[in-house]
PDB file of C-alpha atoms in Angstrom:
ATOM      1  CA  MET M  19      32.408  -9.074-114.014  1.00  0.00           C
ATOM      2  CA  ALA M  20      33.709 -11.784-111.706  1.00  0.00           C
ATOM      3  CA  THR M  21      37.004 -11.342-109.900  1.00  0.00           C
ATOM      4  CA  THR M  22      39.899 -13.166-111.524  1.00  0.00           C
ATOM      5  CA  TYR M  23      43.461 -13.806-110.433  1.00  0.00           C
ATOM      6  CA  SER M  24      46.739 -14.369-112.206  1.00  0.00           C
ATOM      7  CA  ILE M  25      49.097 -17.119-111.127  1.00  0.00           C
ATOM      8  CA  SER M  26      51.318 -14.409-109.604  1.00  0.00           C
ATOM      9  CA  ASP M  27      48.388 -13.002-107.611  1.00  0.00           C
ATOM     10  CA  LEU M  28      47.687 -16.390-106.041  1.00  0.00           C
ATOM     11  CA  ALA M  29      51.360 -17.152-105.483  1.00  0.00           C
ATOM     12  CA  ARG M  30      51.795 -13.865-103.653  1.00  0.00           C
ATOM     13  CA  GLU M  31      48.600 -14.190-101.614  1.00  0.00           C
ATOM     14  CA  PHE M  32      49.295 -17.746-100.439  1.00  0.00           C
ATOM     15  CA  ASP M  33      53.106 -17.469-100.293  1.00  0.00           C
ATOM     16  CA  LEU M  34      53.599 -20.204-102.886  1.00  0.00           C
ATOM     17  CA  THR M  35      55.757 -20.555-105.943  1.00  0.00           C
ATOM     18  CA  THR M  36      54.093 -20.418-109.331  1.00  0.00           C
ATOM     19  CA  ARG M  37      55.534 -23.892-109.874  1.00  0.00           C
ATOM     20  CA  ALA M  38      53.560 -25.207-106.867  1.00  0.00           C
ATOM     21  CA  ILE M  39      50.360 -23.709-108.265  1.00  0.00           C
ATOM     22  CA  ARG M  40      51.030 -25.309-111.666  1.00  0.00           C
ATOM     23  CA  PHE M  41      51.599 -28.626-109.858  1.00  0.00           C
ATOM     24  CA  TYR M  42      48.208 -28.308-108.145  1.00  0.00           C
ATOM     25  CA  GLU M  43      46.746 -27.610-111.572  1.00  0.00           C
ATOM     26  CA  ASP M  44      48.410 -30.750-112.972  1.00  0.00           C
ATOM     27  CA  MET M  45      46.884 -32.731-110.076  1.00  0.00           C
ATOM     28  CA  GLY M  46      43.431 -31.476-111.131  1.00  0.00           C
ATOM     29  CA  LEU M  47      42.915 -29.334-108.030  1.00  0.00           C
ATOM     30  CA  LEU M  48      42.737 -26.099-110.034  1.00  0.00           C
ATOM     31  CA  ARG M  49      41.223 -25.514-113.481  1.00  0.00           C
ATOM     32  CA  PRO M  50      42.091 -22.026-114.689  1.00  0.00           C
ATOM     33  CA  GLU M  51      40.799 -20.587-117.916  1.00  0.00           C
ATOM     34  CA  ARG M  52      43.392 -19.754-120.553  1.00  0.00           C
ATOM     35  CA  SER M  53      43.831 -16.454-122.370  1.00  0.00           C
ATOM     36  CA  GLY M  54      46.329 -14.681-124.552  1.00  0.00           C
ATOM     37  CA  PRO M  55      48.211 -15.993-127.563  1.00  0.00           C
ATOM     38  CA  GLY M  56      48.065 -19.779-127.580  1.00  0.00           C
ATOM     39  CA  GLY M  57      46.357 -19.808-124.190  1.00  0.00           C
ATOM     40  CA  ARG M  58      49.617 -19.089-122.411  1.00  0.00           C
ATOM     41  CA  ASN M  59      48.104 -17.003-119.611  1.00  0.00           C
ATOM     42  CA  ARG M  60      46.251 -18.697-116.772  1.00  0.00           C
ATOM     43  CA  VAL M  61      43.196 -16.892-115.437  1.00  0.00           C
ATOM     44  CA  TYR M  62      42.060 -18.199-112.057  1.00  0.00           C
ATOM     45  CA  SER M  63      38.498 -17.741-110.824  1.00  0.00           C
ATOM     46  CA  HIS M  64      37.191 -17.218-107.313  1.00  0.00           C
ATOM     47  CA  ARG M  65      36.392 -20.947-107.349  1.00  0.00           C
ATOM     48  CA  ASP M  66      40.052 -21.764-108.113  1.00  0.00           C
ATOM     49  CA  ARG M  67      41.166 -19.469-105.293  1.00  0.00           C
ATOM     50  CA  THR M  68      38.815 -21.235-102.868  1.00  0.00           C
ATOM     51  CA  ARG M  69      39.995 -24.658-104.040  1.00  0.00           C
ATOM     52  CA  LEU M  70      43.605 -23.580-103.518  1.00  0.00           C
ATOM     53  CA  LYS M  71      42.774 -22.354-100.022  1.00  0.00           C
ATOM     54  CA  LEU M  72      41.056 -25.671 -99.203  1.00  0.00           C
ATOM     55  CA  THR M  73      43.978 -27.618-100.670  1.00  0.00           C
ATOM     56  CA  LEU M  74      46.439 -25.791 -98.441  1.00  0.00           C
ATOM     57  CA  ARG M  75      44.193 -26.337 -95.420  1.00  0.00           C
ATOM     58  CA  ALA M  76      44.022 -30.072 -96.179  1.00  0.00           C
ATOM     59  CA  LYS M  77      47.787 -30.158 -96.595  1.00  0.00           C
ATOM     60  CA  ARG M  78      48.240 -28.517 -93.172  1.00  0.00           C
ATOM     61  CA  LEU M  79      46.014 -31.249 -91.739  1.00  0.00           C
ATOM     62  CA  GLY M  80      48.399 -33.788 -93.261  1.00  0.00           C
ATOM     63  CA  LEU M  81      46.098 -35.098 -95.965  1.00  0.00           C
ATOM     64  CA  SER M  82      47.537 -36.257 -99.264  1.00  0.00           C
ATOM     65  CA  LEU M  83      46.760 -34.211-102.352  1.00  0.00           C
ATOM     66  CA  ASN M  84      44.616 -37.066-103.664  1.00  0.00           C
ATOM     67  CA  GLU M  85      42.588 -37.087-100.427  1.00  0.00           C
ATOM     68  CA  ALA M  86      42.284 -33.304-100.640  1.00  0.00           C
ATOM     69  CA  LYS M  87      41.123 -33.522-104.262  1.00  0.00           C
ATOM     70  CA  ASP M  88      38.527 -36.182-103.462  1.00  0.00           C
ATOM     71  CA  LEU M  89      37.093 -34.100-100.634  1.00  0.00           C
ATOM     72  CA  ILE M  90      37.151 -30.820-102.532  1.00  0.00           C
ATOM     73  CA  ASP M  91      35.563 -32.432-105.597  1.00  0.00           C
ATOM     74  CA  MET M  92      32.726 -33.690-103.388  1.00  0.00           C
ATOM     75  CA  TYR M  93      31.881 -30.106-102.453  1.00  0.00           C
ATOM     76  CA  ASP M  94      31.637 -29.161-106.123  1.00  0.00           C
ATOM     77  CA  SER M  95      28.736 -31.523-106.618  1.00  0.00           C
ATOM     78  CA  PRO M  96      25.186 -30.345-105.916  1.00  0.00           C
ATOM     79  CA  ARG M  97      24.428 -33.452-103.808  1.00  0.00           C
ATOM     80  CA  ASP M  98      23.401 -33.453-100.175  1.00  0.00           C
ATOM     81  CA  THR M  99      26.300 -32.553 -97.877  1.00  0.00           C
ATOM     82  CA  GLY M 100      25.637 -35.512 -95.544  1.00  0.00           C
ATOM     83  CA  PRO M 101      27.734 -38.033 -97.513  1.00  0.00           C
ATOM     84  CA  GLN M 102      30.421 -35.400 -98.010  1.00  0.00           C
ATOM     85  CA  LEU M 103      30.669 -34.745 -94.294  1.00  0.00           C
ATOM     86  CA  GLN M 104      30.692 -38.490 -93.554  1.00  0.00           C
ATOM     87  CA  LYS M 105      33.632 -38.956 -95.938  1.00  0.00           C
ATOM     88  CA  PHE M 106      35.422 -35.977 -94.397  1.00  0.00           C
ATOM     89  CA  LEU M 107      34.964 -37.455 -90.917  1.00  0.00           C
ATOM     90  CA  GLN M 108      36.343 -40.812 -92.107  1.00  0.00           C
ATOM     91  CA  VAL M 109      39.432 -39.168 -93.573  1.00  0.00           C
ATOM     92  CA  LEU M 110      39.964 -37.062 -90.446  1.00  0.00           C
ATOM     93  CA  ASP M 111      39.548 -40.097 -88.176  1.00  0.00           C
ATOM     94  CA  ALA M 112      42.100 -42.128 -90.134  1.00  0.00           C
ATOM     95  CA  HIS M 113      44.526 -39.234 -90.099  1.00  0.00           C
ATOM     96  CA  LYS M 114      43.997 -38.668 -86.367  1.00  0.00           C
ATOM     97  CA  ARG M 115      44.764 -42.347 -85.642  1.00  0.00           C
ATOM     98  CA  GLU M 116      47.922 -42.082 -87.726  1.00  0.00           C
ATOM     99  CA  LEU M 117      49.069 -38.989 -85.820  1.00  0.00           C
ATOM    100  CA  GLU M 118      48.286 -40.599 -82.465  1.00  0.00           C
ATOM    101  CA  ALA M 119      50.388 -43.631 -83.424  1.00  0.00           C
ATOM    102  CA  GLN M 120      53.282 -41.362 -84.416  1.00  0.00           C
ATOM    103  CA  MET M 121      52.898 -39.460 -81.159  1.00  0.00           C
ATOM    104  CA  GLY M 122      53.091 -42.754 -79.248  1.00  0.00           C
ATOM    105  CA  GLU M 123      56.293 -43.686 -81.076  1.00  0.00           C
ATOM    106  CA  ILE M 124      57.811 -40.278 -80.340  1.00  0.00           C
ATOM    107  CA  GLN M 125      56.878 -40.571 -76.651  1.00  0.00           C
ATOM    108  CA  ALA M 126      58.474 -44.043 -76.495  1.00  0.00           C
ATOM    109  CA  ASN M 127      61.653 -42.643 -78.087  1.00  0.00           C
ATOM    110  CA  LEU M 128      61.714 -39.741 -75.630  1.00  0.00           C
ATOM    111  CA  ASP M 129      61.278 -42.130 -72.691  1.00  0.00           C
ATOM    112  CA  GLU M 130      64.176 -44.232 -73.977  1.00  0.00           C
ATOM    113  CA  VAL M 131      66.409 -41.165 -74.373  1.00  0.00           C
ATOM    114  CA  LYS M 132      65.571 -40.063 -70.826  1.00  0.00           C
ATOM    115  CA  ALA M 133      66.379 -43.542 -69.465  1.00  0.00           C
ATOM    116  CA  HIS M 134      69.775 -43.548 -71.234  1.00  0.00           C
ATOM    117  CA  GLU M 135      70.458 -40.033 -70.013  1.00  0.00           C
ATOM    118  CA  LYS M 136      69.654 -41.036 -66.423  1.00  0.00           C
ATOM    119  CA  GLU M 137      71.841 -44.133 -66.684  1.00  0.00           C
ATOM    120  CA  ALA M 138      74.773 -42.151 -68.114  1.00  0.00           C
ATOM    121  CA  ARG M 139      74.518 -39.528 -65.347  1.00  0.00           C
ATOM    122  CA  SER M 140      74.407 -42.289 -62.733  1.00  0.00           C
ATOM    123  CA  LEU M 141      77.528 -43.968 -64.173  1.00  0.00           C
ATOM    124  CA  LEU M 142      79.352 -40.628 -64.229  1.00  0.00           C
ATOM    125  CA  ALA M 143      78.388 -39.986 -60.608  1.00  0.00           C
ATOM    126  CA  LYS M 144      79.719 -43.448 -59.583  1.00  0.00           C
ATOM    127  CA  GLN M 145      83.049 -42.592 -61.243  1.00  0.00           C
ATOM    128  CA  GLY M 146      83.213 -39.372 -59.277  1.00  0.00           C
ATOM    129  CA  ASP M 147      82.841 -37.213 -62.358  1.00  0.00           C
ATOM    130  CA  LYS M 148      80.396 -34.378 -62.310  1.00  0.00           C
ATOM    131  CA  PRO M 149      77.600 -34.894 -64.791  1.00  0.00           C
ATOM    132  CA  ILE M 150      77.293 -32.274 -67.474  1.00  0.00           C
ATOM    133  CA  LYS M 151      74.606 -29.751 -66.677  1.00  0.00           C
ATOM    134  CA  LYS M 152      71.485 -29.902 -68.739  1.00  0.00           C
ATOM    135  CA  PRO M 153      71.637 -27.068 -71.264  1.00  0.00           C
ATOM    136  CA  THR M 154      69.252 -24.192 -70.784  1.00  0.00           C
ATOM    137  CA  GLN M 155      67.615 -22.305 -73.648  1.00  0.00           C
ATOM    138  CA  LYS M 156      70.214 -19.569 -73.194  1.00  0.00           C
ATOM    139  CA  THR M 157      73.191 -21.955 -73.461  1.00  0.00           C
ATOM    140  CA  VAL M 158      71.640 -23.607 -76.513  1.00  0.00           C
ATOM    141  CA  LYS M 159      71.261 -20.206 -78.184  1.00  0.00           C
ATOM    142  CA  ILE M 160      74.847 -19.267 -77.293  1.00  0.00           C
ATOM    143  CA  ALA M 161      76.140 -22.586 -78.637  1.00  0.00           C
ATOM    144  CA  LYS M 162      74.288 -22.020 -81.896  1.00  0.00           C
ATOM    145  CA  GLY M 163      75.481 -18.424 -82.122  1.00  0.00           C
ATOM    146  CA  HIS M 164      72.012 -16.887 -81.763  1.00  0.00           C
ATOM    147  CA  VAL M 165      72.700 -14.332 -79.064  1.00  0.00           C
TER     148      VAL M 165
END
């Protein structure tokens, strides 16, 4: 007999809420069998467990659930894996470009903050005031009460 999982089993294993798993089911990412009176109990297969694992991996990569579903559904088909891998590379490339653009924006913001910081320290020095020391990790932890 094939291994099956309850919704609680998967929630525990992947550190998710049962609500999140039901949401993934509503999105069509998981298709559990139903058992019990009125089909109230969900019975997840090894395939569902694998799809959940792939969904979470795609989510960590920053893909939308629809992108994850499209990619995962491609692997369910018996077709040649070439087109599947091509699609996966396209999605990854688009996502990589998006992340690189965000990284550029963050770097520009950091450069601007550093310029303002330098200017403020210079103005303080001209006034004869001592600039505030840059906080160390220890002073940040003390200030936050994490000592």
